Coordinates of C-alpha atoms in Angstrom, one line a residue:
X1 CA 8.3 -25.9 15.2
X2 CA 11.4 -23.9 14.0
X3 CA 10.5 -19.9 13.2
X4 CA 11.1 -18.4 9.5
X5 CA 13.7 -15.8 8.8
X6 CA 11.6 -13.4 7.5
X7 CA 12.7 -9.4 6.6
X8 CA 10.3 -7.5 8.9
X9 CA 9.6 -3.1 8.5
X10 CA 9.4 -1.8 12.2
X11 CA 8.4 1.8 12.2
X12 CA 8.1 4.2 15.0
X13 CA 7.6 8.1 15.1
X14 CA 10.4 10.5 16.2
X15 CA 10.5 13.7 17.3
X16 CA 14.3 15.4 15.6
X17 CA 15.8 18.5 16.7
X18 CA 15.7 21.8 14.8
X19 CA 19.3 20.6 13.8
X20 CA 17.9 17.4 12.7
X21 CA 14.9 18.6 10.8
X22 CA 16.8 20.7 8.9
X23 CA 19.4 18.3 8.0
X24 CA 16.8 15.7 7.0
X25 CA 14.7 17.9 5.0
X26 CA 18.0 19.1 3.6
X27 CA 19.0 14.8 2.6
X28 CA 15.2 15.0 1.5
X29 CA 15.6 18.0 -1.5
X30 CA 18.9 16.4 -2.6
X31 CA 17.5 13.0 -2.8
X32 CA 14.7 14.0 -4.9
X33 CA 17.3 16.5 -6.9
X34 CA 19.5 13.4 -7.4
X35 CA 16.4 11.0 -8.7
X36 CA 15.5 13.6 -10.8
X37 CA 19.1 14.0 -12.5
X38 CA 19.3 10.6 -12.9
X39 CA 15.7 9.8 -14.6
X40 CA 16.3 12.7 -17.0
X41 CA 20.2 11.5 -18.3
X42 CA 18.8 7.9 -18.3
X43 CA 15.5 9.0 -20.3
X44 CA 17.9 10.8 -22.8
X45 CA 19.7 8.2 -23.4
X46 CA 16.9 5.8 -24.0
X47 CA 15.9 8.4 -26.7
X48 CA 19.3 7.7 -28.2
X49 CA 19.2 4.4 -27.5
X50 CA 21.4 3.7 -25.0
X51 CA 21.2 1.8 -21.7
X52 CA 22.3 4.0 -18.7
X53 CA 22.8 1.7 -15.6
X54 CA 23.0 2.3 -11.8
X55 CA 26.8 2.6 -12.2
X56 CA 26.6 5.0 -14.4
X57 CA 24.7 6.8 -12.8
X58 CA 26.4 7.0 -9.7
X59 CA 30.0 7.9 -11.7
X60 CA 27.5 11.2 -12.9
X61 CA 26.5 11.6 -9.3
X62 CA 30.7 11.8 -8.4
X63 CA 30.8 14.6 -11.4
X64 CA 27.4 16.8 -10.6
X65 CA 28.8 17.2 -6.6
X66 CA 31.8 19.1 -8.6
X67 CA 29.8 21.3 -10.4
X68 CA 29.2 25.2 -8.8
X69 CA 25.6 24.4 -9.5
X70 CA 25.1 20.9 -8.0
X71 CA 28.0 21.6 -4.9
X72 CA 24.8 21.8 -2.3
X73 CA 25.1 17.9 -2.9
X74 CA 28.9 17.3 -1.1
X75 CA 26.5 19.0 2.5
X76 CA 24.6 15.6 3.2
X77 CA 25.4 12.0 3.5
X78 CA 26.4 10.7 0.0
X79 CA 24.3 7.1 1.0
X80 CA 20.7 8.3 0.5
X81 CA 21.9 9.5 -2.8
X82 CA 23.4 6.3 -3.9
X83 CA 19.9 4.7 -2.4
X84 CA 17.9 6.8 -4.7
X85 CA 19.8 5.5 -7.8
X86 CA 19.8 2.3 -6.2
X87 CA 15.8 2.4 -6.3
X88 CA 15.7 4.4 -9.9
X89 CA 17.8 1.3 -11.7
X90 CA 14.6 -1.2 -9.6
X91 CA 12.4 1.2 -11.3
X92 CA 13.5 0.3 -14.9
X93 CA 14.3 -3.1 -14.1
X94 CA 10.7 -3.8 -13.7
X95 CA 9.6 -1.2 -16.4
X96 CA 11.9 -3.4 -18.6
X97 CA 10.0 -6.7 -16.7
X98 CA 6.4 -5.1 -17.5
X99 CA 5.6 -5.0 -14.1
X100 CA 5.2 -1.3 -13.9
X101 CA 4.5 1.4 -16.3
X102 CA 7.9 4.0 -16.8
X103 CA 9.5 6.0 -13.8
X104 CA 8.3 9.3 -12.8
X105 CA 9.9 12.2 -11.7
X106 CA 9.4 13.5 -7.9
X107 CA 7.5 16.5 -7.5
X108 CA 8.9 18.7 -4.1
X109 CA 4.5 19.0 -3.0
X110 CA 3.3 15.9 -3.9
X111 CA 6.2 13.2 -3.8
X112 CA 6.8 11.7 -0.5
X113 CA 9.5 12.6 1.7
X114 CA 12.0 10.1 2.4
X115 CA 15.7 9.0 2.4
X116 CA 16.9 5.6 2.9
X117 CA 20.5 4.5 4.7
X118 CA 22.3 1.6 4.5
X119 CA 24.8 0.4 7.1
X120 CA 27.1 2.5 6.7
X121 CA 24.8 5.6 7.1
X122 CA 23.9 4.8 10.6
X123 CA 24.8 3.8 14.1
X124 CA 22.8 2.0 16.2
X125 CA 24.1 1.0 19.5
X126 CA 22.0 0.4 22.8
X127 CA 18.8 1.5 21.8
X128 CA 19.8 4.7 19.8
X129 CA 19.4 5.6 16.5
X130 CA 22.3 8.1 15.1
X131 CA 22.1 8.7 11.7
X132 CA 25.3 10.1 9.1
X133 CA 26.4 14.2 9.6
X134 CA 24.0 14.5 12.8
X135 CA 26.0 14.4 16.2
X136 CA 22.7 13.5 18.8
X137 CA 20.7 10.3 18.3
X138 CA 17.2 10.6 17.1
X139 CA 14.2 11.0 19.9
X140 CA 12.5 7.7 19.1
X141 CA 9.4 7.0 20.5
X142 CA 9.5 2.8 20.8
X143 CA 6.3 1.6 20.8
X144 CA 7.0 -1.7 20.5
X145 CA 10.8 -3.8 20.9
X146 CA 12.5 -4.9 18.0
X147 CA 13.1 -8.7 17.9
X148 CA 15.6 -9.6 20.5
X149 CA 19.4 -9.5 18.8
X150 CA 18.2 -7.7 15.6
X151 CA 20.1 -4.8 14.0
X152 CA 18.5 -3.4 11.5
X153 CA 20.0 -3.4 7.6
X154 CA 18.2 -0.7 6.7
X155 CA 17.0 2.8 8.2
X156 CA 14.2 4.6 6.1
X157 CA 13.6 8.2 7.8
X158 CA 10.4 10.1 6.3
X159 CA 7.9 13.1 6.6
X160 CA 4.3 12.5 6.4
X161 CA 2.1 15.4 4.7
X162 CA 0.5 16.0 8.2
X163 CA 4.6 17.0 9.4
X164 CA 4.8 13.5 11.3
X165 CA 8.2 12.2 11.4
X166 CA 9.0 8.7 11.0
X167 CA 11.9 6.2 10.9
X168 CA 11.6 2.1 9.7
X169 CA 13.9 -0.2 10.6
X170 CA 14.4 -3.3 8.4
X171 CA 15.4 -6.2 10.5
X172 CA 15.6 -9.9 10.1
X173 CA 13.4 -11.3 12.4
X174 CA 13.9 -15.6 13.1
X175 CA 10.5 -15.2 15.4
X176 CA 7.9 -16.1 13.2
X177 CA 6.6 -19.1 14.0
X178 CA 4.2 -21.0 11.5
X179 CA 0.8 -21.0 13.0
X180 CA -0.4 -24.9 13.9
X181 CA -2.1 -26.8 10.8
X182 CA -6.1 -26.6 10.2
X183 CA -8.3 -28.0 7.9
X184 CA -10.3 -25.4 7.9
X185 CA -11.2 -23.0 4.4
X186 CA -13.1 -19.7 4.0
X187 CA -14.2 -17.9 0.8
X188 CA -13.9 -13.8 1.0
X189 CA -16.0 -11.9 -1.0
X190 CA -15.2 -8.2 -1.0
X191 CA -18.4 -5.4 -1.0
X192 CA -19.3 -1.7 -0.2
X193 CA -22.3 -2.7 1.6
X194 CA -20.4 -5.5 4.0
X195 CA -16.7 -5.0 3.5
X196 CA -16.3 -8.5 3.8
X197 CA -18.5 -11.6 3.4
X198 CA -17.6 -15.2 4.3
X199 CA -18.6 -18.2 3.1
X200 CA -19.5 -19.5 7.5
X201 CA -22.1 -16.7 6.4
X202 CA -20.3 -14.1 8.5
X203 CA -20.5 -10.1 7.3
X204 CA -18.2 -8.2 8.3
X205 CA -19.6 -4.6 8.5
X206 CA -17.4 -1.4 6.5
X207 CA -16.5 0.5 8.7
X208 CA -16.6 3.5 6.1
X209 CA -13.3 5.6 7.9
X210 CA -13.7 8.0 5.6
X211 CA -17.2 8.8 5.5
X212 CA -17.3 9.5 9.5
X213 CA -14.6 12.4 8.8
X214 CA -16.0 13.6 5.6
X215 CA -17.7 16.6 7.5
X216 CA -14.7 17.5 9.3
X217 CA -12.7 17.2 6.1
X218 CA -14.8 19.5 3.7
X219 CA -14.7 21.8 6.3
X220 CA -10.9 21.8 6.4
X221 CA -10.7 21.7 2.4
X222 CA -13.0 25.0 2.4
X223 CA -10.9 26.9 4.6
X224 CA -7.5 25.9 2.5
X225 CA -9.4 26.9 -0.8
X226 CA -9.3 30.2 1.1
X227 CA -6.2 31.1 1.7
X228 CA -3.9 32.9 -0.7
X229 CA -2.6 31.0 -3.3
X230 CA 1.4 30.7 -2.4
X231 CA 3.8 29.1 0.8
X232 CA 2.1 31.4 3.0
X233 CA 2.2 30.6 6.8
X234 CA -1.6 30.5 6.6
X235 CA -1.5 28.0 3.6
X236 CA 0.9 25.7 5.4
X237 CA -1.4 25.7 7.9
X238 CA -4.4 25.5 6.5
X239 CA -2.4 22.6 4.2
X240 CA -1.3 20.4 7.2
X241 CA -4.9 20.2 8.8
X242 CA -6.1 18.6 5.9
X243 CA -3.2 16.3 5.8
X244 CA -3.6 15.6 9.9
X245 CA -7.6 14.2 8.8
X246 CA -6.1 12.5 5.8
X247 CA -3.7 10.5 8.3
X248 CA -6.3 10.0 10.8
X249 CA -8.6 8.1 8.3
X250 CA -5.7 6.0 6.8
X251 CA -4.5 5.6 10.6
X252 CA -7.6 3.8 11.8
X253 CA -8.2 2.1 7.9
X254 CA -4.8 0.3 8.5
X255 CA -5.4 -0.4 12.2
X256 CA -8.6 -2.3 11.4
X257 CA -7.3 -4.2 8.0
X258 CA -4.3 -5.5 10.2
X259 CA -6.8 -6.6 12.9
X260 CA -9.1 -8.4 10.1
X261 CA -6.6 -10.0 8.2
X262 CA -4.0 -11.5 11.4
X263 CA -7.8 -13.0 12.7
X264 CA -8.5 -14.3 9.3
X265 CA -5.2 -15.9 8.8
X266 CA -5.0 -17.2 12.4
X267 CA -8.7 -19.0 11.6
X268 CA -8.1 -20.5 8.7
X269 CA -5.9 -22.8 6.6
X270 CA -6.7 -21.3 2.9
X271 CA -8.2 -17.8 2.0
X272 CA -9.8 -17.8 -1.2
X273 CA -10.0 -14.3 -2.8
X274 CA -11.1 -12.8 -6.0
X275 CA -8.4 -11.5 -8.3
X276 CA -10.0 -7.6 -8.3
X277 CA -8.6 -4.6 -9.9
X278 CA -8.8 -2.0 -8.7
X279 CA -7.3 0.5 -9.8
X280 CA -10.2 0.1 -13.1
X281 CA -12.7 0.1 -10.6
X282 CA -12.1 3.4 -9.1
X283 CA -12.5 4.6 -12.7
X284 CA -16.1 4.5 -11.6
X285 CA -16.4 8.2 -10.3
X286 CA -19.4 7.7 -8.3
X287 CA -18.2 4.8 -6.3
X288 CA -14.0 5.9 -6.3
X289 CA -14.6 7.4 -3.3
X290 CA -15.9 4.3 -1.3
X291 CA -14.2 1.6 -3.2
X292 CA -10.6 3.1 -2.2
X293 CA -11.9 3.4 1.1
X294 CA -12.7 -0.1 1.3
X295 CA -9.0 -0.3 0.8
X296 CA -9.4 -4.0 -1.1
X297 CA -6.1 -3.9 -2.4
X298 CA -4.3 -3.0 0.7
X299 CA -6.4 -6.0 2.4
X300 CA -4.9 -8.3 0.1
X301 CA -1.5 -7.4 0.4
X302 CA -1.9 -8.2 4.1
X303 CA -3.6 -11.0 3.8
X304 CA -1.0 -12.4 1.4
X305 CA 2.0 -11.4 3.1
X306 CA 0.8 -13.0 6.9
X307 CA -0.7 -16.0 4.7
X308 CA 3.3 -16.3 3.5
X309 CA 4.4 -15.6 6.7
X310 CA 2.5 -18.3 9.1
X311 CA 2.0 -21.4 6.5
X312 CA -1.1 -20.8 5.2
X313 CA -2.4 -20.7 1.8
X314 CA -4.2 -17.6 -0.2
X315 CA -5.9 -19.1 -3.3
X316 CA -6.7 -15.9 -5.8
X317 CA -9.8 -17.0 -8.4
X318 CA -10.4 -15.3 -11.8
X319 CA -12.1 -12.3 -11.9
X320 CA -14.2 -13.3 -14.5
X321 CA -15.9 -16.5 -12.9
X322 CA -19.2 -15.7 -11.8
X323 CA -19.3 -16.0 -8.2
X324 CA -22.7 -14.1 -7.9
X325 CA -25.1 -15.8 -10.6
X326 CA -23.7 -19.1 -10.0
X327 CA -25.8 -21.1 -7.2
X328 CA -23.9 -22.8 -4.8
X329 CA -25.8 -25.7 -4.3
X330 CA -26.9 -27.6 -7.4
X331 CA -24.1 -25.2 -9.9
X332 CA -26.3 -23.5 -12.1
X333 CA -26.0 -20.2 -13.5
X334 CA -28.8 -17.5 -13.7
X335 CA -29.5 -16.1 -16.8
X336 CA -30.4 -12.1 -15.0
X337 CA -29.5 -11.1 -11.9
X338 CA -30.2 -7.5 -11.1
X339 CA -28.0 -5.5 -8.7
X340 CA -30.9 -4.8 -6.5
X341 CA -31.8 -8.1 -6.0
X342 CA -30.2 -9.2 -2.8
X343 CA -31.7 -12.5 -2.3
X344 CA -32.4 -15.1 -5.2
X345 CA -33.6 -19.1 -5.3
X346 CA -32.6 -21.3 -7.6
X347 CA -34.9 -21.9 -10.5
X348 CA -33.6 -25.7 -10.5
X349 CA -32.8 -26.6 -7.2
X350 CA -35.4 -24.5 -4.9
X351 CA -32.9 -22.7 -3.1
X352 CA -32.4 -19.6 -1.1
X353 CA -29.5 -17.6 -1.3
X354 CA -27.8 -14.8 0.0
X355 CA -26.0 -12.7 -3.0
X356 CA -22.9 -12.0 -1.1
X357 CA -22.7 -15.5 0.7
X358 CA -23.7 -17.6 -2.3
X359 CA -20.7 -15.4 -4.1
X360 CA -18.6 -16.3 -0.9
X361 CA -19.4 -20.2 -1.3
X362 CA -18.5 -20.1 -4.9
X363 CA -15.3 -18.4 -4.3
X364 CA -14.6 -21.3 -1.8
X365 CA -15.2 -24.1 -3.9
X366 CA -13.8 -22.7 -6.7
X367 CA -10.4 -21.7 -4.9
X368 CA -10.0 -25.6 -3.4
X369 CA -10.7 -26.6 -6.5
X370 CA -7.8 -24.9 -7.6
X371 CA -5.8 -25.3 -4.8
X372 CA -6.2 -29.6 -4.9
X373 CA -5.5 -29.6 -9.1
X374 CA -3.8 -26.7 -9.9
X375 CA -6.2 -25.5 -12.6
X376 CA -7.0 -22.1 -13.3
X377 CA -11.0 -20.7 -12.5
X378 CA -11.7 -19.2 -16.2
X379 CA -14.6 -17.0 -16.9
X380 CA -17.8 -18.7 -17.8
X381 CA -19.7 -16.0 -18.5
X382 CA -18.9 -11.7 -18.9
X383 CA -21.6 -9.0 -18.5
X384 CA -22.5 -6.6 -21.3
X385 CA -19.5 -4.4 -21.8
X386 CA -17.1 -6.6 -20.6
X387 CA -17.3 -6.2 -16.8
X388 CA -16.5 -8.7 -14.6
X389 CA -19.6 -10.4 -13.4
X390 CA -18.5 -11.5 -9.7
X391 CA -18.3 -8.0 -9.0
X392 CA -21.2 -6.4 -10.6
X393 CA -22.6 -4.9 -7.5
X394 CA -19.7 -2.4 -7.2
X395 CA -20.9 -0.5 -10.3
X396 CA -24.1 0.5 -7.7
X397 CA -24.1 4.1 -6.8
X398 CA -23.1 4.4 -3.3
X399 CA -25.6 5.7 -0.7

């Protein structure tokens, strides 16, 4: 079985020098300086109706660095700054695509801290990392080995909020093997209660990450609120200890979705999911909190990714169809179905079912349905104000 060229992200922490954490925090302020530049003069245009492209915007970058003003720009390496205008011209290409609403500018508190380098930017020989205008290579703690022969195309260096320091390496990896063949299918129904159901019947307890720091986290969030309002040393401090729970939490959220989802797609042939959004849901402001906890969207990206990755096959199934009030045996639909109602039977069959495995069961038959004739799952049925009905029991306060 021949392995896959795929494009893999291998990221490890590092601990840089004064010199070099200067230097990158430096490459970080010009970067976002340089974005910011850019996305104004290409927004003015578009008010005068003019396209402004990435090489245009790199010829302004040429003039800025000979400015009095702008002359900071010359101190750092010039490829993270032709990066960032690299990813402001993917910015409007898929504004222009409708695939994402307009660019923003970077904020210095609340954007994230990153540069990208190309090639050119780097040198990595033996082991060591050495990135443009720094003289040592970087203190790289490998965790894990790159695939054997790679080089990487790509160096991303960033700052978390919590003052971690990490650098990615994007390498071409020819190691991934397509997992054997199986005839086997599973229907995933997403929840608060159980963050995952399956149609074998299996729940799959939420682990709630966020709920087992919340203490600790208030506690940290009252003594910032605190402290003097300013960059005070106490601030900063006071800052970065909420960060360092914030990064714990999403730490041991991303450990166990990458743990789920490789077992899931190991398991089974096709994964059929429900097409969710999200990012409406968490309009809900009694259940935001939990729902991006649960992390649903992040799960699917994983699961679609490794799906890609190892030959096997995610089926997505309309949000609309009504996975929950259909019954899985016999097909019909009941008329009411209250959200506390856990268990139902079947007014014409006579059988029992359990609300998140019947929905799980649907969502199976419905996805190989899809999957053997191409046909789209349409909705069959909307609940009053035009909420999706196979997810009704997400509008439930959570506990």
């Amino acid at each position: 079985m021949t392995g896959t060229h795929v494009k893999r992200a291998f990221r490890y922490r590092f601990y840089p020098t004064s010199a070099q954490a200067a230097e990158l925090s430096r490459t970080f302020g010009c970067v976002r300086k340089v974005y910011n530049l850019a996305l104004a003069a290409r927004t003015e245009a578009w008010a005068r109706q003019e396209r402004v492209n990435y090489n245009a915007t790199s010829a302004m970058l040429t003039e800025w660095k000979k400015t009095e003003e702008l002359a900071f720009l010359k101190e750092v390496s010039s490829v993270p700054l032709q990066q960032c205008l690299r990813h402001l011209q993917a910015a409007f290409t898929n504004f222009f695509g409708k695939r994402a609403k307009y660019p923003r500018f970077k904020s210095k508190k609340k954007s994230r801290r990153s540069a990208e380098y190309t090639t050119s930017g780097f040198r990595f020989r033996d082991g060591r990392l050495t990135l443009a205008k720094m003289a040592e290579p970087l203190d790289i703690v490998w965790s894990r080995p790159l695939p054997e022969g790679a080089s990487p195309s790509t160096v991303t260096v960033s700052q978390d909020a919590a003052g971690r320091w990490f650098v990615t390496l994007l390498c071409e990896d020819a190691a991934v093997q397509p997992l054997p063949a199986k005839g086997t299918a599973v229907g995933i129904d997403v929840g608060l209660d159980h963050l995952l159901t399956l149609s074998t019947g299996e729940k799959i307890a939420n682990p709630r990450h966020e709920r087992r720091d919340r203490v600790r986290l208030a506690k940290a969030q009252r003594a910032l609120s605190r402290k003097a309002p300013g960059d005070g040393a106490n601030r900063r401090k006071a800052r970065q200890k909420v960060a360092s729970i914030h990064a714990r939490i999403t730490d041991r959220r991303r450990d166990g979705l990458h743990k789920l989802t490789t077992r899931l797609v190991r398991e089974n042939q096709t994964l059929v999911i429900e097409d969710l959004t999200v990012r409406n849901m968490v309009r809900n402001r009694s259940l935001a909190r939990a729902i991006s906890d649960a992390a649903w969207g992040e799960f699917r990206s994983l699961l679609e990714y490794k799906a890609a990755w190892y030959g096997r096959e995610v089926v997505v199934v309309d949000r609309f169809f009504p996975s929950s009030k259909l019954c899985s045996h016999c097909g019909s639909l009941v008329k009411k179905l209250p959200l506390n109602v856990r268990t139902w039977t079947c007014e014409n069959c006579g059988t029992a079912h359990d609300r998140d495995v019947n929905a799980a069961r649907n969502l199976k038959a419905a996805g190989l349905a899809v999957s053997a004739c191409g046909a789209g799952v349409r909705p069959q049925r909307r609940t009053p104000g035009g909420r999706s009905a196979a997810k009704q029991e997400t509008l439930r306060r959570e506990p």
